[in-house]
Amino acid sequence: MRCGAGLWSQKSGQRASRRGGRRRDRRPHGPPPPAAFFFRLKELKKDARIEVHREDGTTAVFTVDAIDTFKKDAFPTDKVYGGTHGRPELRLITCGGNLAKDRHWDSDVVVFAHLTGKA
């Protein structure tokens, strides 16, 4: 899957648009901006491997236990941020669901994973 494809104006950083029947900034001006950090988070599946490269040069390996989507007004704070009973775990959280009229997402996508080793 190719992320970040599209027409971009190098000067403004905005997507090129059509105005008055004419096309403006039709050519790509340099590379498109990178996709957001968690753009592809929803593509993760149970048992997927996540590698976290640490400052000390080691790589921690986590295995995905579950991916859930929660409405923002019913976010399970204890489940997401609660204790892990001493087990090293990782939570990846990003916006998801549907885009509301106010242009904000109505849900959060949460990936639950546990440490399984080092790479």
JSON list of C-alpha atoms in Angstrom, two decimals:
[
{"chain": "A", "resi": 1, "resn": "MET", "atom": "CA", "xyz": [0.00, 0.00, 0.00]},
{"chain": "A", "resi": 2, "resn": "ARG", "atom": "CA", "xyz": [1.40, 3.37, -0.99]},
{"chain": "A", "resi": 3, "resn": "CYS", "atom": "CA", "xyz": [0.84, 6.10, 1.56]},
{"chain": "A", "resi": 4, "resn": "GLY", "atom": "CA", "xyz": [0.98, 9.83, 1.09]},
{"chain": "A", "resi": 5, "resn": "ALA", "atom": "CA", "xyz": [0.24, 9.85, -2.64]},
{"chain": "A", "resi": 6, "resn": "GLY", "atom": "CA", "xyz": [-1.31, 13.00, -4.01]},
{"chain": "A", "resi": 7, "resn": "LEU", "atom": "CA", "xyz": [-0.60, 16.41, -5.40]},
{"chain": "A", "resi": 8, "resn": "TRP", "atom": "CA", "xyz": [1.11, 18.81, -3.05]},
{"chain": "A", "resi": 9, "resn": "SER", "atom": "CA", "xyz": [2.30, 22.38, -3.37]},
{"chain": "A", "resi": 10, "resn": "GLN", "atom": "CA", "xyz": [5.84, 22.74, -2.12]},
{"chain": "A", "resi": 11, "resn": "LYS", "atom": "CA", "xyz": [5.29, 26.37, -1.17]},
{"chain": "A", "resi": 12, "resn": "SER", "atom": "CA", "xyz": [2.15, 25.98, 0.89]},
{"chain": "A", "resi": 13, "resn": "GLY", "atom": "CA", "xyz": [2.30, 22.37, 2.03]},
{"chain": "A", "resi": 14, "resn": "GLN", "atom": "CA", "xyz": [-1.38, 22.16, 1.05]},
{"chain": "A", "resi": 15, "resn": "ARG", "atom": "CA", "xyz": [-3.03, 19.78, -1.36]},
{"chain": "A", "resi": 16, "resn": "ALA", "atom": "CA", "xyz": [-3.40, 21.28, -4.83]},
{"chain": "A", "resi": 17, "resn": "SER", "atom": "CA", "xyz": [-6.95, 22.29, -5.69]},
{"chain": "A", "resi": 18, "resn": "ARG", "atom": "CA", "xyz": [-9.19, 23.23, -8.59]},
{"chain": "A", "resi": 19, "resn": "ARG", "atom": "CA", "xyz": [-10.52, 26.79, -8.74]},
{"chain": "A", "resi": 20, "resn": "GLY", "atom": "CA", "xyz": [-12.89, 28.24, -11.28]},
{"chain": "A", "resi": 21, "resn": "GLY", "atom": "CA", "xyz": [-12.59, 25.26, -13.60]},
{"chain": "A", "resi": 22, "resn": "ARG", "atom": "CA", "xyz": [-8.81, 25.59, -13.77]},
{"chain": "A", "resi": 23, "resn": "ARG", "atom": "CA", "xyz": [-6.33, 23.31, -12.13]},
{"chain": "A", "resi": 24, "resn": "ARG", "atom": "CA", "xyz": [-3.76, 24.88, -9.90]},
{"chain": "A", "resi": 25, "resn": "ASP", "atom": "CA", "xyz": [-0.45, 23.22, -8.94]},
{"chain": "A", "resi": 26, "resn": "ARG", "atom": "CA", "xyz": [-1.19, 20.19, -11.03]},
{"chain": "A", "resi": 27, "resn": "ARG", "atom": "CA", "xyz": [2.35, 18.83, -10.96]},
{"chain": "A", "resi": 28, "resn": "PRO", "atom": "CA", "xyz": [3.87, 17.34, -7.82]},
{"chain": "A", "resi": 29, "resn": "HIS", "atom": "CA", "xyz": [6.54, 19.71, -6.46]},
{"chain": "A", "resi": 30, "resn": "GLY", "atom": "CA", "xyz": [8.97, 17.44, -4.69]},
{"chain": "A", "resi": 31, "resn": "PRO", "atom": "CA", "xyz": [8.08, 14.41, -2.61]},
{"chain": "A", "resi": 32, "resn": "PRO", "atom": "CA", "xyz": [4.69, 14.21, -0.91]},
{"chain": "A", "resi": 33, "resn": "PRO", "atom": "CA", "xyz": [4.71, 14.68, 2.85]},
{"chain": "A", "resi": 34, "resn": "PRO", "atom": "CA", "xyz": [5.08, 11.50, 4.86]},
{"chain": "A", "resi": 35, "resn": "ALA", "atom": "CA", "xyz": [1.97, 9.73, 6.12]},
{"chain": "A", "resi": 36, "resn": "ALA", "atom": "CA", "xyz": [1.10, 10.35, 9.74]},
{"chain": "A", "resi": 37, "resn": "PHE", "atom": "CA", "xyz": [3.05, 8.18, 12.17]},
{"chain": "A", "resi": 38, "resn": "PHE", "atom": "CA", "xyz": [0.15, 5.79, 12.90]},
{"chain": "A", "resi": 39, "resn": "PHE", "atom": "CA", "xyz": [-1.56, 6.07, 9.49]},
{"chain": "A", "resi": 40, "resn": "ARG", "atom": "CA", "xyz": [-1.35, 2.30, 8.86]},
{"chain": "A", "resi": 41, "resn": "LEU", "atom": "CA", "xyz": [-2.07, 1.24, 12.45]},
{"chain": "A", "resi": 42, "resn": "LYS", "atom": "CA", "xyz": [-5.48, -0.16, 11.49]},
{"chain": "A", "resi": 43, "resn": "GLU", "atom": "CA", "xyz": [-3.73, -2.68, 9.20]},
{"chain": "A", "resi": 44, "resn": "LEU", "atom": "CA", "xyz": [-2.14, -4.50, 12.13]},
{"chain": "A", "resi": 45, "resn": "LYS", "atom": "CA", "xyz": [-3.58, -7.92, 12.96]},
{"chain": "A", "resi": 46, "resn": "LYS", "atom": "CA", "xyz": [-3.50, -10.15, 16.04]},
{"chain": "A", "resi": 47, "resn": "ASP", "atom": "CA", "xyz": [-0.10, -11.85, 16.44]},
{"chain": "A", "resi": 48, "resn": "ALA", "atom": "CA", "xyz": [1.64, -9.23, 14.28]},
{"chain": "A", "resi": 49, "resn": "ARG", "atom": "CA", "xyz": [5.18, -8.32, 15.31]},
{"chain": "A", "resi": 50, "resn": "ILE", "atom": "CA", "xyz": [6.06, -4.74, 16.34]},
{"chain": "A", "resi": 51, "resn": "GLU", "atom": "CA", "xyz": [9.70, -3.73, 16.67]},
{"chain": "A", "resi": 52, "resn": "VAL", "atom": "CA", "xyz": [10.66, -0.76, 18.84]},
{"chain": "A", "resi": 53, "resn": "HIS", "atom": "CA", "xyz": [14.19, 0.49, 18.20]},
{"chain": "A", "resi": 54, "resn": "ARG", "atom": "CA", "xyz": [15.64, 1.83, 21.43]},
{"chain": "A", "resi": 55, "resn": "GLU", "atom": "CA", "xyz": [18.21, 4.59, 21.95]},
{"chain": "A", "resi": 56, "resn": "ASP", "atom": "CA", "xyz": [20.71, 2.06, 23.32]},
{"chain": "A", "resi": 57, "resn": "GLY", "atom": "CA", "xyz": [20.72, 0.23, 19.97]},
{"chain": "A", "resi": 58, "resn": "THR", "atom": "CA", "xyz": [18.60, -2.73, 21.08]},
{"chain": "A", "resi": 59, "resn": "THR", "atom": "CA", "xyz": [15.25, -3.62, 19.55]},
{"chain": "A", "resi": 60, "resn": "ALA", "atom": "CA", "xyz": [12.30, -4.70, 21.69]},
{"chain": "A", "resi": 61, "resn": "VAL", "atom": "CA", "xyz": [9.86, -7.05, 19.97]},
{"chain": "A", "resi": 62, "resn": "PHE", "atom": "CA", "xyz": [6.16, -6.96, 20.87]},
{"chain": "A", "resi": 63, "resn": "THR", "atom": "CA", "xyz": [3.35, -9.22, 19.68]},
{"chain": "A", "resi": 64, "resn": "VAL", "atom": "CA", "xyz": [-0.13, -7.81, 19.07]},
{"chain": "A", "resi": 65, "resn": "ASP", "atom": "CA", "xyz": [-2.82, -9.26, 21.35]},
{"chain": "A", "resi": 66, "resn": "ALA", "atom": "CA", "xyz": [-5.79, -7.23, 20.10]},
{"chain": "A", "resi": 67, "resn": "ILE", "atom": "CA", "xyz": [-6.86, -4.17, 18.15]},
{"chain": "A", "resi": 68, "resn": "ASP", "atom": "CA", "xyz": [-9.99, -2.38, 19.36]},
{"chain": "A", "resi": 69, "resn": "THR", "atom": "CA", "xyz": [-11.88, 0.77, 18.42]},
{"chain": "A", "resi": 70, "resn": "PHE", "atom": "CA", "xyz": [-13.57, 2.70, 21.21]},
{"chain": "A", "resi": 71, "resn": "LYS", "atom": "CA", "xyz": [-15.94, 5.67, 20.98]},
{"chain": "A", "resi": 72, "resn": "LYS", "atom": "CA", "xyz": [-14.31, 8.69, 22.60]},
{"chain": "A", "resi": 73, "resn": "ASP", "atom": "CA", "xyz": [-17.25, 9.15, 24.98]},
{"chain": "A", "resi": 74, "resn": "ALA", "atom": "CA", "xyz": [-16.94, 5.52, 26.15]},
{"chain": "A", "resi": 75, "resn": "PHE", "atom": "CA", "xyz": [-13.14, 5.17, 26.24]},
{"chain": "A", "resi": 76, "resn": "PRO", "atom": "CA", "xyz": [-12.12, 2.40, 28.70]},
{"chain": "A", "resi": 77, "resn": "THR", "atom": "CA", "xyz": [-9.37, 4.27, 30.55]},
{"chain": "A", "resi": 78, "resn": "ASP", "atom": "CA", "xyz": [-8.64, 1.44, 33.02]},
{"chain": "A", "resi": 79, "resn": "LYS", "atom": "CA", "xyz": [-8.37, -1.19, 30.28]},
{"chain": "A", "resi": 80, "resn": "VAL", "atom": "CA", "xyz": [-6.02, 0.96, 28.19]},
{"chain": "A", "resi": 81, "resn": "TYR", "atom": "CA", "xyz": [-3.92, 2.65, 30.89]},
{"chain": "A", "resi": 82, "resn": "GLY", "atom": "CA", "xyz": [-4.43, 0.26, 33.81]},
{"chain": "A", "resi": 83, "resn": "GLY", "atom": "CA", "xyz": [-1.88, -2.07, 35.37]},
{"chain": "A", "resi": 84, "resn": "THR", "atom": "CA", "xyz": [-0.32, -4.91, 33.41]},
{"chain": "A", "resi": 85, "resn": "HIS", "atom": "CA", "xyz": [0.39, -7.18, 36.40]},
{"chain": "A", "resi": 86, "resn": "GLY", "atom": "CA", "xyz": [4.13, -6.80, 35.88]},
{"chain": "A", "resi": 87, "resn": "ARG", "atom": "CA", "xyz": [4.09, -7.86, 32.23]},
{"chain": "A", "resi": 88, "resn": "PRO", "atom": "CA", "xyz": [5.81, -5.41, 29.83]},
{"chain": "A", "resi": 89, "resn": "GLU", "atom": "CA", "xyz": [3.14, -4.22, 27.43]},
{"chain": "A", "resi": 90, "resn": "LEU", "atom": "CA", "xyz": [2.71, -1.67, 24.67]},
{"chain": "A", "resi": 91, "resn": "ARG", "atom": "CA", "xyz": [-0.32, 0.42, 23.74]},
{"chain": "A", "resi": 92, "resn": "LEU", "atom": "CA", "xyz": [-0.50, 2.26, 20.43]},
{"chain": "A", "resi": 93, "resn": "ILE", "atom": "CA", "xyz": [-3.37, 4.75, 20.27]},
{"chain": "A", "resi": 94, "resn": "THR", "atom": "CA", "xyz": [-4.61, 6.88, 17.40]},
{"chain": "A", "resi": 95, "resn": "CYS", "atom": "CA", "xyz": [-7.80, 8.51, 16.17]},
{"chain": "A", "resi": 96, "resn": "GLY", "atom": "CA", "xyz": [-10.27, 6.44, 14.19]},
{"chain": "A", "resi": 97, "resn": "GLY", "atom": "CA", "xyz": [-13.88, 5.69, 13.56]},
{"chain": "A", "resi": 98, "resn": "ASN", "atom": "CA", "xyz": [-15.88, 8.27, 11.65]},
{"chain": "A", "resi": 99, "resn": "LEU", "atom": "CA", "xyz": [-15.12, 11.90, 10.96]},
{"chain": "A", "resi": 100, "resn": "ALA", "atom": "CA", "xyz": [-17.73, 13.99, 12.77]},
{"chain": "A", "resi": 101, "resn": "LYS", "atom": "CA", "xyz": [-19.28, 17.25, 11.57]},
{"chain": "A", "resi": 102, "resn": "ASP", "atom": "CA", "xyz": [-16.75, 19.18, 13.67]},
{"chain": "A", "resi": 103, "resn": "ARG", "atom": "CA", "xyz": [-13.94, 17.47, 11.64]},
{"chain": "A", "resi": 104, "resn": "HIS", "atom": "CA", "xyz": [-12.76, 15.38, 14.62]},
{"chain": "A", "resi": 105, "resn": "TRP", "atom": "CA", "xyz": [-12.72, 11.59, 14.75]},
{"chain": "A", "resi": 106, "resn": "ASP", "atom": "CA", "xyz": [-15.37, 10.04, 16.99]},
{"chain": "A", "resi": 107, "resn": "SER", "atom": "CA", "xyz": [-13.29, 7.07, 18.17]},
{"chain": "A", "resi": 108, "resn": "ASP", "atom": "CA", "xyz": [-9.82, 5.89, 19.11]},
{"chain": "A", "resi": 109, "resn": "VAL", "atom": "CA", "xyz": [-8.06, 2.81, 17.75]},
{"chain": "A", "resi": 110, "resn": "VAL", "atom": "CA", "xyz": [-5.98, 1.00, 20.38]},
{"chain": "A", "resi": 111, "resn": "VAL", "atom": "CA", "xyz": [-3.44, -1.75, 19.72]},
{"chain": "A", "resi": 112, "resn": "PHE", "atom": "CA", "xyz": [-2.65, -3.94, 22.73]},
{"chain": "A", "resi": 113, "resn": "ALA", "atom": "CA", "xyz": [0.67, -5.81, 22.59]},
{"chain": "A", "resi": 114, "resn": "HIS", "atom": "CA", "xyz": [3.07, -7.59, 24.96]},
{"chain": "A", "resi": 115, "resn": "LEU", "atom": "CA", "xyz": [6.86, -7.92, 24.98]},
{"chain": "A", "resi": 116, "resn": "THR", "atom": "CA", "xyz": [8.04, -11.17, 23.41]},
{"chain": "A", "resi": 117, "resn": "GLY", "atom": "CA", "xyz": [11.79, -10.64, 23.09]},
{"chain": "A", "resi": 118, "resn": "LYS", "atom": "CA", "xyz": [14.60, -8.79, 21.37]},
{"chain": "A", "resi": 119, "resn": "ALA", "atom": "CA", "xyz": [15.60, -8.69, 17.73]}
]
